[in-house]
């Protein structure tokens, strides 16, 4: 059996890994109780192990292969200053496999800055030579990195990029600072009780999806929901029970929506679901399912059973709607109609669409 001599000095540090191609098991030592090092015919020996050992059997070949290059470098841009406070701490992930991200005012830019002094295609980020580079695309008002005008600049972690009134911070890799900003951003846009988007964050998402759907003529639906007589739950069973009902109801919705869909808490017991790429029929199916779920749900509070119902207003984008407010106002009118018709029902934006 081939032997490994533990007494020999360590071999020189190498910039490759060592492989052992053996027909038999190789053990540390010669006794039957010695630790098994290699069991398979072709096994990988880590470099640090190879440095401690020298194989003395001449018929046991060593195959040297280069160490593979490190994985591509990830990164992110975080908004650290903006005239719109809702944008602060927004984080844009940079994926080397995508390789290029455009910054500008035009629809379709990966980083969209809605400001008249920002050029339509202001600048872009591109991944080359294992690093992220910032390139100004001949913008009218220029791009600044660390207070210095820049046309082409290789980015280092911590660099600050200013484009008109918005300042980004570039963070390389899985920097803990990036995780911190992501946590702060999540806290800013998420309702702490229900994990739904805040009212302001939901309106921002609605505005963005409305523009996209109008531009590319894609379907977009909106569902408004109000829990019926919810004040009675708080008055009769206390706010802790009310909070539990709100949290569980939001959980029902979050378990049903897709990643690209958004749940927002507009205030109190009123919620909204934004459904990109969804026609009215699909939105009605979702609303009806949620209506059945909330009807069947029960909560226990101080020996009493709490049961609630909900009213739904369902609408889809039409050619006559030229602003996000039109979509929201129409959904609100339908929700009001559902409540006026006795609550515990859905009203959709089509003739004879009231469903109990």
PDB file of C-alpha atoms in Angstrom, residues 90-244:
ATOM      1  CA  UNK A  90     -32.636  52.822  -2.325  1.00  0.00           C
ATOM      2  CA  UNK A  91     -30.183  50.139  -3.389  1.00  0.00           C
ATOM      3  CA  UNK A  92     -29.401  48.941  -6.923  1.00  0.00           C
ATOM      4  CA  UNK A  93     -27.705  45.549  -7.163  1.00  0.00           C
ATOM      5  CA  UNK A  94     -24.971  45.295  -9.821  1.00  0.00           C
ATOM      6  CA  UNK A  95     -24.653  41.878 -11.426  1.00  0.00           C
ATOM      7  CA  UNK A  96     -21.500  41.187 -13.489  1.00  0.00           C
ATOM      8  CA  UNK A  97     -23.511  38.801 -15.675  1.00  0.00           C
ATOM      9  CA  UNK A  98     -25.692  41.737 -16.748  1.00  0.00           C
ATOM     10  CA  UNK A  99     -22.573  43.813 -17.265  1.00  0.00           C
ATOM     11  CA  UNK A 100     -24.104  47.209 -18.056  1.00  0.00           C
ATOM     12  CA  UNK A 101     -26.537  49.541 -16.280  1.00  0.00           C
ATOM     13  CA  UNK A 102     -27.728  52.834 -17.781  1.00  0.00           C
ATOM     14  CA  UNK A 103     -28.392  55.864 -15.571  1.00  0.00           C
ATOM     15  CA  UNK A 104     -30.663  58.573 -16.926  1.00  0.00           C
ATOM     16  CA  UNK A 105     -34.057  60.175 -17.321  1.00  0.00           C
ATOM     17  CA  UNK A 106     -35.381  58.039 -20.191  1.00  0.00           C
ATOM     18  CA  UNK A 107     -37.836  55.218 -19.631  1.00  0.00           C
ATOM     19  CA  UNK A 108     -36.026  51.910 -19.634  1.00  0.00           C
ATOM     20  CA  UNK A 109     -32.936  53.134 -17.773  1.00  0.00           C
ATOM     21  CA  UNK A 110     -31.868  50.683 -15.081  1.00  0.00           C
ATOM     22  CA  UNK A 111     -31.368  53.625 -12.700  1.00  0.00           C
ATOM     23  CA  UNK A 112     -34.128  56.116 -13.466  1.00  0.00           C
ATOM     24  CA  UNK A 113     -33.607  59.707 -12.265  1.00  0.00           C
ATOM     25  CA  UNK A 114     -36.682  61.812 -12.927  1.00  0.00           C
ATOM     26  CA  UNK A 115     -35.096  65.274 -12.997  1.00  0.00           C
ATOM     27  CA  UNK A 116     -35.090  67.752 -15.924  1.00  0.00           C
ATOM     28  CA  UNK A 117     -31.329  68.419 -15.599  1.00  0.00           C
ATOM     29  CA  UNK A 118     -30.495  64.718 -15.891  1.00  0.00           C
ATOM     30  CA  UNK A 119     -29.814  63.678 -19.490  1.00  0.00           C
ATOM     31  CA  UNK A 120     -31.959  60.971 -21.009  1.00  0.00           C
ATOM     32  CA  UNK A 121     -28.919  58.665 -21.156  1.00  0.00           C
ATOM     33  CA  UNK A 122     -26.669  60.403 -18.646  1.00  0.00           C
ATOM     34  CA  UNK A 123     -24.079  57.747 -17.770  1.00  0.00           C
ATOM     35  CA  UNK A 124     -23.653  54.026 -17.460  1.00  0.00           C
ATOM     36  CA  UNK A 125     -21.888  51.432 -15.336  1.00  0.00           C
ATOM     37  CA  UNK A 126     -20.077  48.611 -17.082  1.00  0.00           C
ATOM     38  CA  UNK A 127     -18.219  45.573 -15.807  1.00  0.00           C
ATOM     39  CA  UNK A 128     -14.812  44.974 -17.382  1.00  0.00           C
ATOM     40  CA  UNK A 129     -11.460  43.611 -16.269  1.00  0.00           C
ATOM     41  CA  UNK A 130     -13.093  42.279 -13.123  1.00  0.00           C
ATOM     42  CA  UNK A 131     -14.130  45.747 -11.920  1.00  0.00           C
ATOM     43  CA  UNK A 132     -17.025  48.174 -12.247  1.00  0.00           C
ATOM     44  CA  UNK A 133     -16.412  51.314 -14.302  1.00  0.00           C
ATOM     45  CA  UNK A 134     -18.466  54.513 -14.514  1.00  0.00           C
ATOM     46  CA  UNK A 135     -18.714  56.170 -17.935  1.00  0.00           C
ATOM     47  CA  UNK A 136     -20.353  59.543 -18.595  1.00  0.00           C
ATOM     48  CA  UNK A 137     -22.309  59.349 -21.860  1.00  0.00           C
ATOM     49  CA  UNK A 138     -21.788  62.951 -22.938  1.00  0.00           C
ATOM     50  CA  UNK A 139     -24.319  64.305 -20.455  1.00  0.00           C
ATOM     51  CA  UNK A 140     -25.214  67.998 -20.422  1.00  0.00           C
ATOM     52  CA  UNK A 141     -24.525  68.571 -16.721  1.00  0.00           C
ATOM     53  CA  UNK A 142     -21.764  66.045 -16.149  1.00  0.00           C
ATOM     54  CA  UNK A 143     -20.982  63.287 -13.672  1.00  0.00           C
ATOM     55  CA  UNK A 144     -18.914  63.796 -10.522  1.00  0.00           C
ATOM     56  CA  UNK A 145     -17.009  61.157  -8.535  1.00  0.00           C
ATOM     57  CA  UNK A 146     -15.652  62.157  -5.120  1.00  0.00           C
ATOM     58  CA  UNK A 147     -16.147  65.852  -5.988  1.00  0.00           C
ATOM     59  CA  UNK A 148     -14.111  65.528  -9.214  1.00  0.00           C
ATOM     60  CA  UNK A 149     -15.725  65.627 -12.700  1.00  0.00           C
ATOM     61  CA  UNK A 150     -15.330  62.229 -14.334  1.00  0.00           C
ATOM     62  CA  UNK A 151     -15.766  60.884 -17.841  1.00  0.00           C
ATOM     63  CA  UNK A 152     -14.402  57.371 -17.266  1.00  0.00           C
ATOM     64  CA  UNK A 153     -13.587  56.108 -13.793  1.00  0.00           C
ATOM     65  CA  UNK A 154     -12.824  52.715 -12.257  1.00  0.00           C
ATOM     66  CA  UNK A 155     -14.870  52.534  -9.082  1.00  0.00           C
ATOM     67  CA  UNK A 156     -13.561  51.639  -5.641  1.00  0.00           C
ATOM     68  CA  UNK A 157     -15.737  50.718  -2.688  1.00  0.00           C
ATOM     69  CA  UNK A 158     -16.911  53.884  -0.956  1.00  0.00           C
ATOM     70  CA  UNK A 159     -16.770  56.161  -4.023  1.00  0.00           C
ATOM     71  CA  UNK A 160     -19.507  58.815  -4.115  1.00  0.00           C
ATOM     72  CA  UNK A 161     -21.122  59.506  -7.495  1.00  0.00           C
ATOM     73  CA  UNK A 162     -23.113  62.704  -7.988  1.00  0.00           C
ATOM     74  CA  UNK A 163     -25.526  63.127 -10.877  1.00  0.00           C
ATOM     75  CA  UNK A 164     -27.286  66.488 -10.568  1.00  0.00           C
ATOM     76  CA  UNK A 165     -29.114  66.353  -7.194  1.00  0.00           C
ATOM     77  CA  UNK A 166     -28.672  62.641  -6.495  1.00  0.00           C
ATOM     78  CA  UNK A 167     -25.633  61.183  -4.745  1.00  0.00           C
ATOM     79  CA  UNK A 168     -24.884  57.459  -4.913  1.00  0.00           C
ATOM     80  CA  UNK A 169     -22.381  55.475  -2.900  1.00  0.00           C
ATOM     81  CA  UNK A 170     -20.718  52.533  -4.625  1.00  0.00           C
ATOM     82  CA  UNK A 171     -20.231  49.486  -2.402  1.00  0.00           C
ATOM     83  CA  UNK A 172     -18.181  46.541  -3.625  1.00  0.00           C
ATOM     84  CA  UNK A 173     -18.981  42.897  -2.985  1.00  0.00           C
ATOM     85  CA  UNK A 174     -20.933  41.748   0.051  1.00  0.00           C
ATOM     86  CA  UNK A 175     -19.764  44.735   2.075  1.00  0.00           C
ATOM     87  CA  UNK A 176     -21.459  44.881   5.483  1.00  0.00           C
ATOM     88  CA  UNK A 177     -22.207  48.540   4.796  1.00  0.00           C
ATOM     89  CA  UNK A 178     -24.347  47.485   1.853  1.00  0.00           C
ATOM     90  CA  UNK A 179     -26.308  45.162   4.103  1.00  0.00           C
ATOM     91  CA  UNK A 180     -26.799  48.027   6.534  1.00  0.00           C
ATOM     92  CA  UNK A 181     -28.213  50.311   3.845  1.00  0.00           C
ATOM     93  CA  UNK A 182     -30.476  47.507   2.623  1.00  0.00           C
ATOM     94  CA  UNK A 183     -31.806  47.022   6.148  1.00  0.00           C
ATOM     95  CA  UNK A 184     -32.453  50.740   6.574  1.00  0.00           C
ATOM     96  CA  UNK A 185     -34.165  50.907   3.188  1.00  0.00           C
ATOM     97  CA  UNK A 186     -36.418  47.971   4.070  1.00  0.00           C
ATOM     98  CA  UNK A 187     -37.352  49.600   7.368  1.00  0.00           C
ATOM     99  CA  UNK A 188     -38.192  52.858   5.585  1.00  0.00           C
ATOM    100  CA  UNK A 189     -40.561  51.353   3.026  1.00  0.00           C
ATOM    101  CA  UNK A 190     -42.126  48.485   5.006  1.00  0.00           C
ATOM    102  CA  UNK A 191     -44.935  48.650   7.546  1.00  0.00           C
ATOM    103  CA  UNK A 192     -43.554  47.161  10.751  1.00  0.00           C
ATOM    104  CA  UNK A 193     -46.741  45.329  11.743  1.00  0.00           C
ATOM    105  CA  UNK A 194     -47.896  43.789   8.473  1.00  0.00           C
ATOM    106  CA  UNK A 195     -44.707  43.692   6.324  1.00  0.00           C
ATOM    107  CA  UNK A 196     -46.684  45.442   3.572  1.00  0.00           C
ATOM    108  CA  UNK A 197     -45.276  48.496   1.812  1.00  0.00           C
ATOM    109  CA  UNK A 198     -45.987  51.821   3.457  1.00  0.00           C
ATOM    110  CA  UNK A 199     -48.461  54.158   1.773  1.00  0.00           C
ATOM    111  CA  UNK A 200     -45.672  56.310   0.310  1.00  0.00           C
ATOM    112  CA  UNK A 201     -43.670  53.316  -0.920  1.00  0.00           C
ATOM    113  CA  UNK A 202     -46.749  51.757  -2.502  1.00  0.00           C
ATOM    114  CA  UNK A 203     -47.581  54.989  -4.330  1.00  0.00           C
ATOM    115  CA  UNK A 204     -44.035  55.084  -5.653  1.00  0.00           C
ATOM    116  CA  UNK A 205     -44.398  51.500  -6.917  1.00  0.00           C
ATOM    117  CA  UNK A 206     -47.787  52.339  -8.436  1.00  0.00           C
ATOM    118  CA  UNK A 207     -46.344  55.344 -10.281  1.00  0.00           C
ATOM    119  CA  UNK A 208     -43.479  53.265 -11.676  1.00  0.00           C
ATOM    120  CA  UNK A 209     -45.645  50.359 -12.828  1.00  0.00           C
ATOM    121  CA  UNK A 210     -48.242  52.719 -14.287  1.00  0.00           C
ATOM    122  CA  UNK A 211     -45.611  54.416 -16.467  1.00  0.00           C
ATOM    123  CA  UNK A 212     -44.196  51.073 -17.576  1.00  0.00           C
ATOM    124  CA  UNK A 213     -47.608  49.607 -18.410  1.00  0.00           C
ATOM    125  CA  UNK A 214     -48.663  52.702 -20.349  1.00  0.00           C
ATOM    126  CA  UNK A 215     -45.404  52.854 -22.273  1.00  0.00           C
ATOM    127  CA  UNK A 216     -45.346  49.199 -23.308  1.00  0.00           C
ATOM    128  CA  UNK A 217     -49.130  48.712 -23.396  1.00  0.00           C
ATOM    129  CA  UNK A 218     -49.045  45.963 -20.809  1.00  0.00           C
ATOM    130  CA  UNK A 219     -51.902  44.978 -18.455  1.00  0.00           C
ATOM    131  CA  UNK A 220     -51.977  46.325 -14.913  1.00  0.00           C
ATOM    132  CA  UNK A 221     -54.597  45.690 -12.235  1.00  0.00           C
ATOM    133  CA  UNK A 222     -55.246  47.088  -8.784  1.00  0.00           C
ATOM    134  CA  UNK A 223     -57.219  45.592  -5.897  1.00  0.00           C
ATOM    135  CA  UNK A 224     -58.309  47.759  -2.958  1.00  0.00           C
ATOM    136  CA  UNK A 225     -59.395  45.974   0.227  1.00  0.00           C
ATOM    137  CA  UNK A 226     -61.078  47.210   3.378  1.00  0.00           C
ATOM    138  CA  UNK A 227     -61.757  45.014   6.420  1.00  0.00           C
ATOM    139  CA  UNK A 228     -65.437  45.373   7.304  1.00  0.00           C
ATOM    140  CA  UNK A 229     -66.349  46.901  10.682  1.00  0.00           C
ATOM    141  CA  UNK A 230     -62.774  46.518  11.868  1.00  0.00           C
ATOM    142  CA  UNK A 231     -63.202  49.225  14.496  1.00  0.00           C
ATOM    143  CA  UNK A 232     -65.546  46.868  16.345  1.00  0.00           C
ATOM    144  CA  UNK A 233     -62.711  44.332  16.659  1.00  0.00           C
ATOM    145  CA  UNK A 234     -60.509  46.907  18.376  1.00  0.00           C
ATOM    146  CA  UNK A 235     -63.345  48.177  20.571  1.00  0.00           C
ATOM    147  CA  UNK A 236     -64.585  44.734  21.634  1.00  0.00           C
ATOM    148  CA  UNK A 237     -61.376  42.718  21.838  1.00  0.00           C
ATOM    149  CA  UNK A 238     -58.579  45.267  22.180  1.00  0.00           C
ATOM    150  CA  UNK A 239     -55.869  46.587  19.912  1.00  0.00           C
ATOM    151  CA  UNK A 240     -53.579  43.598  20.440  1.00  0.00           C
ATOM    152  CA  UNK A 241     -56.212  41.349  18.896  1.00  0.00           C
ATOM    153  CA  UNK A 242     -56.755  43.923  16.165  1.00  0.00           C
ATOM    154  CA  UNK A 243     -53.028  43.944  15.405  1.00  0.00           C
ATOM    155  CA  UNK A 244     -53.018  40.145  15.214  1.00  0.00           C
TER     156      UNK A 244
END
